[in-house]
Amino acid sequence: MSKLILGIETSCDDTSVAILKDHVDSVELLAHETFGQEDSLAEWGGVVPEIAARNHLQKMAPLLESCFKKAGLQYSDIDLIGVTALPGLLGPLLTGLNAAKTLALYNEKPILPVNHLYAHLEAVHLTEKIEYPYLGLLISGGHSAFFLVTSKDEFKVLGGTIDDAAGEAFDKGGKLLGLGYPAGRVIDELSKKGDPNKYEFPIGLKASADCRFSFSGLKTSLRVFLENNPSFLENKESQEFYDLCASYQEAIVKAMALKTKYAFKKAKEISGLSSLPLVVGGGVACNSAIRERLQTKFQNVQFVHPAYCADNGAMIGNFAR
Ligand code: KG4
Ligand code: ZN
């Protein structure tokens, strides 16, 4: 029997709701509405929790209304509500949780709190069939970590960042480069025109044969580079600026490839398997250079579909299945 699920996501700066039909062995996305706050947060250079929470409050009801209209459904038709419960910013999380609780109470429906990190990786099942166990690499604006995923309910952390997340490396680097917020997509685009081997930037924890990341040194080295070479910022359409973006990005790409190698080793040791798939999710998984490098270096790599990499309600509804 199929089941109708409402997914609600408000952990950070995206207000997103989705209605999914769960057919047990597959899932159908009936409607999906997202309001990204990038424009209203750009002037602050990052996420301001108070502003993000107020935006969620404003957008939640219209997004829900529009989603139900598109799906041709009533609130009472829903069988289950999945909502991001953790991790995230408290104010933003509370707006989503309150919307979900209100709908659940009023319509007498069950509610399922969802772990946002797990939902990012499991979003792969919105478009692909992947067997367990798999090695999961979550790279987003707030997190960078490897998981051994043995079932939808069993996520074992293998290692993660000791300071900044991969997304922060892009966003903080982008800020230094004068590229606004968030900068991941822009750096990705500019890097396509540049030489990734032109300048050398440090790979965090390169000498450690483990799956921890560190990106704070990379950001500092870019700051020092720009202090010594301020002219690079004068023309953002110059070859030297493209080369700088590509070289900075390359340090992140190399860190991904190196640490994935160690994560595979650890995942194989723990699972006792000689091979397992790699699933990559989170906003940074949209990055074209990371996609290309991991697909070249490793076998059986599956990226979450770009439409479901950044924060979205579909992945929350999907996890609640
Ligand atoms: O998953 P997400 O929406 O946020 C968290 O859950 O934290 O990811 C947002 C992050 C931002 O840091 C953004 O700069 C980055 O994803 N991002 C990218 C790309 N597109 C988005 N980073 C690198 N390359 C991209 N193409
Ligand atoms: Zn996220």
Coordinates of C-alpha atoms and ligand atoms in Angstrom, one line a residue:
M1 CA 0.0 0.0 0.0
S2 CA 1.3 3.4 -0.8
K3 CA 1.7 6.1 1.8
L4 CA 1.6 9.9 1.5
I5 CA 4.5 11.7 3.3
L6 CA 5.0 15.4 4.0
G7 CA 8.7 16.4 4.5
I8 CA 9.6 19.7 6.2
E9 CA 13.1 21.1 6.3
T10 CA 14.1 24.3 8.1
S11 CA 17.5 23.5 9.8
C12 CA 19.4 26.4 8.3
D13 CA 18.6 28.9 5.6
D14 CA 16.3 26.9 3.2
T15 CA 12.6 26.6 3.8
S16 CA 11.6 23.5 2.0
V17 CA 8.5 21.3 1.9
A18 CA 7.8 18.2 -0.2
I19 CA 5.0 15.7 -0.6
L20 CA 6.0 12.2 -1.5
K21 CA 4.2 9.0 -2.3
D22 CA 6.0 6.0 -0.9
H23 CA 5.4 2.8 -2.9
V24 CA 7.6 0.8 -0.5
D25 CA 10.2 -0.2 -3.2
S26 CA 10.2 3.2 -4.8
V27 CA 9.3 6.8 -4.1
E28 CA 7.5 9.4 -6.1
L29 CA 7.9 13.1 -5.5
L30 CA 4.4 14.7 -6.0
A31 CA 5.4 18.3 -5.1
H32 CA 8.4 20.1 -3.8
E33 CA 8.7 23.8 -2.9
T34 CA 11.8 25.5 -1.6
F35 CA 12.6 29.1 -0.6
G36 CA 16.3 29.7 -0.5
Q37 CA 17.3 32.7 1.6
E38 CA 20.6 33.3 -0.2
D39 CA 19.6 36.8 -1.4
S40 CA 18.4 38.0 2.0
L41 CA 21.5 36.6 3.8
A42 CA 24.0 37.7 1.2
E43 CA 24.4 41.2 2.7
W44 CA 25.3 39.6 6.0
G45 CA 28.0 37.4 4.4
G46 CA 26.5 34.2 6.0
V47 CA 23.6 32.8 7.9
V48 CA 22.1 34.9 10.7
P49 CA 20.0 32.5 12.8
E50 CA 17.5 35.1 13.9
I51 CA 16.9 36.4 10.3
A52 CA 16.8 32.8 8.9
A53 CA 14.1 31.8 11.5
R54 CA 11.9 34.8 10.7
N55 CA 12.2 34.0 7.0
H56 CA 11.1 30.4 7.7
L57 CA 8.1 31.7 9.7
Q58 CA 7.1 33.9 6.8
K59 CA 7.5 31.3 4.1
M60 CA 6.2 28.1 5.7
A61 CA 2.5 28.6 5.3
P62 CA 2.6 29.8 1.6
L63 CA 5.0 27.0 0.7
L64 CA 2.8 24.3 2.3
E65 CA -0.3 25.8 0.6
S66 CA 1.4 25.8 -2.8
C67 CA 2.8 22.3 -2.3
F68 CA -0.6 20.8 -1.5
K69 CA -2.2 22.7 -4.3
K70 CA 0.3 21.3 -6.8
A71 CA -0.2 17.8 -5.5
G72 CA -4.0 18.2 -5.5
L73 CA -4.2 17.0 -1.9
Q74 CA -5.7 18.2 1.4
Y75 CA -3.7 18.3 4.6
S76 CA -5.8 15.5 6.0
D77 CA -4.7 13.2 3.1
I78 CA -1.2 12.9 4.5
D79 CA -0.3 9.7 6.3
L80 CA 3.0 10.8 8.0
I81 CA 5.0 13.9 8.6
G82 CA 8.8 13.9 8.6
V83 CA 10.5 17.0 9.9
T84 CA 14.2 17.9 10.5
A85 CA 14.8 17.7 14.3
L86 CA 18.6 17.9 14.4
P87 CA 21.2 19.1 13.8
G88 CA 20.6 22.7 13.0
L89 CA 20.1 26.2 14.2
L90 CA 17.6 26.3 17.1
G91 CA 15.3 29.1 15.8
P92 CA 15.1 27.7 12.3
L93 CA 14.5 24.2 13.5
L94 CA 11.7 25.3 15.8
T95 CA 9.7 26.9 13.0
G96 CA 9.7 23.6 11.0
L97 CA 9.0 21.5 14.1
N98 CA 6.1 23.8 15.1
A99 CA 4.6 23.7 11.7
A100 CA 4.9 19.9 11.6
K101 CA 3.5 19.5 15.1
T102 CA 0.5 21.7 14.4
L103 CA -0.4 19.8 11.2
A104 CA 0.1 16.5 13.0
L105 CA -2.0 17.4 16.0
Y106 CA -4.8 19.0 14.0
N107 CA -5.0 16.2 11.5
E108 CA -4.2 13.4 14.0
K109 CA -1.2 12.2 12.0
P110 CA 2.0 10.7 13.2
I111 CA 5.2 12.7 13.1
L112 CA 8.8 11.5 12.7
P113 CA 11.8 13.5 13.7
V114 CA 14.5 13.2 11.1
N115 CA 18.3 13.5 11.4
H116 CA 19.2 16.0 8.7
L117 CA 22.7 14.5 8.1
Y118 CA 21.4 11.0 7.5
A119 CA 18.7 12.4 5.2
H120 CA 21.3 14.1 3.1
L121 CA 22.9 10.7 2.3
E122 CA 19.8 8.7 2.0
A123 CA 18.5 11.2 -0.5
V124 CA 20.4 9.0 -3.0
H125 CA 17.3 6.7 -2.9
L126 CA 15.1 9.4 -4.4
T127 CA 16.6 8.5 -7.8
E128 CA 18.9 5.4 -7.4
K129 CA 18.8 2.0 -5.8
I130 CA 21.9 1.5 -3.6
E131 CA 22.5 -1.6 -1.5
Y132 CA 23.7 -1.5 2.1
P133 CA 26.2 -1.2 3.4
Y134 CA 27.7 1.8 1.7
L135 CA 30.3 4.3 2.6
G136 CA 28.7 7.8 2.9
L137 CA 30.5 11.0 2.4
L138 CA 28.5 14.0 3.6
I139 CA 29.9 17.4 2.5
S140 CA 27.7 20.4 3.2
G141 CA 27.8 23.9 4.5
G142 CA 27.9 22.8 8.1
H143 CA 29.3 19.2 8.0
S144 CA 32.0 17.1 6.4
A145 CA 32.1 13.4 7.6
F146 CA 32.3 9.8 6.5
F147 CA 29.7 7.3 7.7
L148 CA 29.5 3.5 7.3
V149 CA 25.8 3.1 6.6
T150 CA 24.6 -0.5 7.2
S151 CA 20.9 0.2 7.1
K152 CA 18.7 3.3 7.1
D153 CA 18.9 3.3 10.9
E154 CA 22.5 2.5 11.4
F155 CA 25.1 5.2 10.7
K156 CA 28.6 4.8 12.1
V157 CA 30.8 7.9 12.0
L158 CA 34.2 7.0 10.6
G159 CA 35.7 10.5 10.8
G160 CA 35.0 14.1 10.0
T161 CA 36.3 17.6 10.0
I162 CA 38.1 18.9 13.0
D163 CA 37.4 22.5 12.2
D164 CA 35.6 23.9 9.1
A165 CA 33.2 22.0 6.9
A166 CA 34.0 21.7 3.2
G167 CA 31.2 24.2 2.4
E168 CA 32.7 26.6 4.8
A169 CA 36.1 26.2 3.0
F170 CA 34.3 27.3 -0.2
D171 CA 32.2 30.0 1.5
K172 CA 35.0 31.5 3.6
G173 CA 37.4 31.3 0.7
G174 CA 34.8 33.0 -1.5
K175 CA 34.4 35.8 1.1
L176 CA 38.2 36.4 0.9
L177 CA 38.0 36.4 -2.9
G178 CA 35.1 38.9 -2.8
L179 CA 32.6 36.4 -4.4
G180 CA 29.7 36.9 -2.0
Y181 CA 27.8 34.2 -0.1
P182 CA 27.5 31.3 -0.6
A183 CA 30.4 31.0 -2.9
G184 CA 30.7 27.2 -3.6
R185 CA 28.8 27.3 -6.9
V186 CA 30.7 30.5 -8.1
I187 CA 34.1 29.0 -7.3
D188 CA 33.1 25.8 -9.1
E189 CA 32.2 27.8 -12.2
L190 CA 35.2 30.1 -12.2
S191 CA 37.5 27.2 -11.6
K192 CA 36.5 25.6 -14.9
K193 CA 38.4 28.4 -16.7
G194 CA 41.5 28.1 -14.5
D195 CA 44.5 25.9 -14.0
P196 CA 44.2 23.9 -10.8
N197 CA 47.9 23.3 -10.6
K198 CA 49.0 26.9 -10.9
Y199 CA 49.4 27.6 -7.2
E200 CA 49.8 25.2 -4.3
F201 CA 47.5 25.4 -1.4
P202 CA 47.8 23.1 1.7
I203 CA 45.8 19.9 2.1
G204 CA 44.7 19.6 5.7
L205 CA 45.9 16.6 7.6
K206 CA 47.6 15.2 4.5
A207 CA 50.1 13.2 6.5
S208 CA 47.4 11.6 8.7
A209 CA 46.3 8.2 7.4
D210 CA 42.8 8.7 8.7
C211 CA 39.5 10.1 7.5
R212 CA 39.6 13.4 9.3
F213 CA 39.4 16.6 7.4
S214 CA 40.9 20.0 8.3
F215 CA 40.1 23.1 6.2
S216 CA 41.0 26.0 8.4
G217 CA 44.7 26.1 7.3
L218 CA 43.6 26.3 3.7
K219 CA 41.5 29.4 4.3
T220 CA 44.4 31.0 6.2
S221 CA 46.8 30.3 3.4
L222 CA 44.5 32.0 0.9
R223 CA 44.3 35.0 3.2
V224 CA 48.1 35.2 3.4
F225 CA 48.3 34.7 -0.4
L226 CA 46.0 37.6 -1.0
E227 CA 47.8 39.8 1.5
N228 CA 50.9 39.2 -0.4
N229 CA 49.3 39.5 -3.8
P230 CA 46.4 42.0 -3.5
S231 CA 46.4 42.7 -7.3
F232 CA 44.7 39.3 -7.8
L233 CA 41.5 40.8 -6.5
E234 CA 41.5 43.7 -9.0
N235 CA 40.1 41.7 -12.0
K236 CA 37.8 38.8 -11.3
E237 CA 37.6 38.0 -15.0
S238 CA 41.4 37.6 -15.4
Q239 CA 43.2 34.3 -16.1
E240 CA 45.2 34.7 -12.8
F241 CA 42.0 35.0 -10.8
Y242 CA 40.5 31.9 -12.5
D243 CA 43.8 30.0 -11.8
L244 CA 43.6 31.1 -8.1
C245 CA 40.0 29.9 -7.7
A246 CA 40.9 26.6 -9.4
S247 CA 44.0 26.1 -7.3
Y248 CA 42.1 26.8 -4.1
Q249 CA 39.4 24.4 -5.1
E250 CA 41.9 21.8 -6.0
A251 CA 43.2 21.6 -2.4
I252 CA 39.6 20.7 -1.3
V253 CA 39.2 18.2 -4.1
K254 CA 42.6 16.6 -3.3
A255 CA 41.6 16.4 0.4
M256 CA 38.3 14.6 -0.6
A257 CA 40.1 12.1 -2.7
L258 CA 42.8 11.4 -0.2
K259 CA 40.5 11.0 2.8
T260 CA 38.0 8.9 0.8
K261 CA 40.8 6.4 0.2
Y262 CA 41.4 6.1 4.0
A263 CA 37.7 6.0 4.7
F264 CA 37.3 3.1 2.2
K265 CA 40.0 1.2 4.0
K266 CA 38.3 1.7 7.4
A267 CA 34.9 0.9 6.0
K268 CA 36.2 -2.3 4.5
E269 CA 38.0 -3.3 7.7
I270 CA 34.8 -2.8 9.8
S271 CA 32.4 -4.4 7.4
G272 CA 34.7 -7.2 6.3
L273 CA 33.7 -6.5 2.7
S274 CA 36.2 -6.2 -0.1
S275 CA 34.2 -3.5 -1.9
L276 CA 31.2 -1.3 -1.1
P277 CA 29.6 1.7 -2.9
L278 CA 30.4 5.3 -2.1
V279 CA 27.5 7.7 -1.7
V280 CA 28.2 11.4 -1.7
G281 CA 25.7 14.0 -0.6
G282 CA 25.2 17.5 0.8
G283 CA 25.4 20.9 -1.0
V284 CA 29.2 20.5 -1.8
A285 CA 28.4 17.2 -3.6
C286 CA 27.2 19.5 -6.5
N287 CA 30.8 20.5 -7.1
S288 CA 31.8 19.4 -10.6
A289 CA 35.5 18.9 -9.9
I290 CA 34.8 16.7 -6.8
R291 CA 32.3 14.7 -8.8
E292 CA 34.8 14.1 -11.6
R293 CA 37.8 13.3 -9.3
L294 CA 36.0 10.8 -7.1
Q295 CA 34.4 9.1 -10.1
T296 CA 37.8 8.8 -11.7
K297 CA 39.6 7.5 -8.6
F298 CA 37.1 5.1 -7.2
Q299 CA 34.7 2.5 -8.4
N300 CA 30.9 2.4 -7.8
V301 CA 30.6 6.1 -6.8
Q302 CA 27.0 7.4 -6.6
F303 CA 26.4 11.1 -6.1
V304 CA 23.0 12.3 -4.7
H305 CA 21.1 13.9 -7.7
P306 CA 22.1 17.6 -7.8
A307 CA 18.4 18.5 -7.3
Y308 CA 18.6 16.9 -3.8
C309 CA 22.1 17.8 -2.7
A310 CA 21.4 21.1 -0.9
D311 CA 18.9 21.3 2.0
N312 CA 15.5 20.2 0.8
G313 CA 12.2 18.8 2.0
A314 CA 12.2 15.8 -0.3
M315 CA 15.2 14.2 1.5
I316 CA 13.4 14.7 4.8
G317 CA 10.2 13.1 3.5
N318 CA 12.3 10.3 1.9
F319 CA 14.0 9.5 5.2
A320 CA 10.7 9.3 7.0
R321 CA 9.5 6.5 4.7
Ligands
KG4_1 O1 23.8 21.0 2.2 P1 23.7 22.5 2.2 O2 22.5 23.2 1.6 O3 24.0 23.1 3.6 C1 24.1 22.4 4.9 O4 23.3 21.5 5.2 O5 25.0 22.9 5.6 O6 25.1 23.0 1.4 C2 25.4 24.4 1.3 C3 26.8 24.5 0.9 C4 27.3 25.9 0.8 O7 28.5 26.0 1.6 C5 27.6 26.1 -0.6 O8 28.7 27.0 -0.9 C6 28.0 24.7 -1.1 O9 27.0 23.9 -0.4 N1 27.9 24.4 -2.5 C7 28.9 24.1 -3.3 C8 28.4 24.0 -4.6 N2 27.1 24.3 -4.6 C9 26.7 24.5 -3.3 N3 30.2 24.0 -3.0 C10 31.0 23.7 -4.0 N4 30.6 23.6 -5.3 C11 29.3 23.7 -5.7 N5 28.9 23.6 -6.9
ZN2 ZN 22.2 20.2 5.0

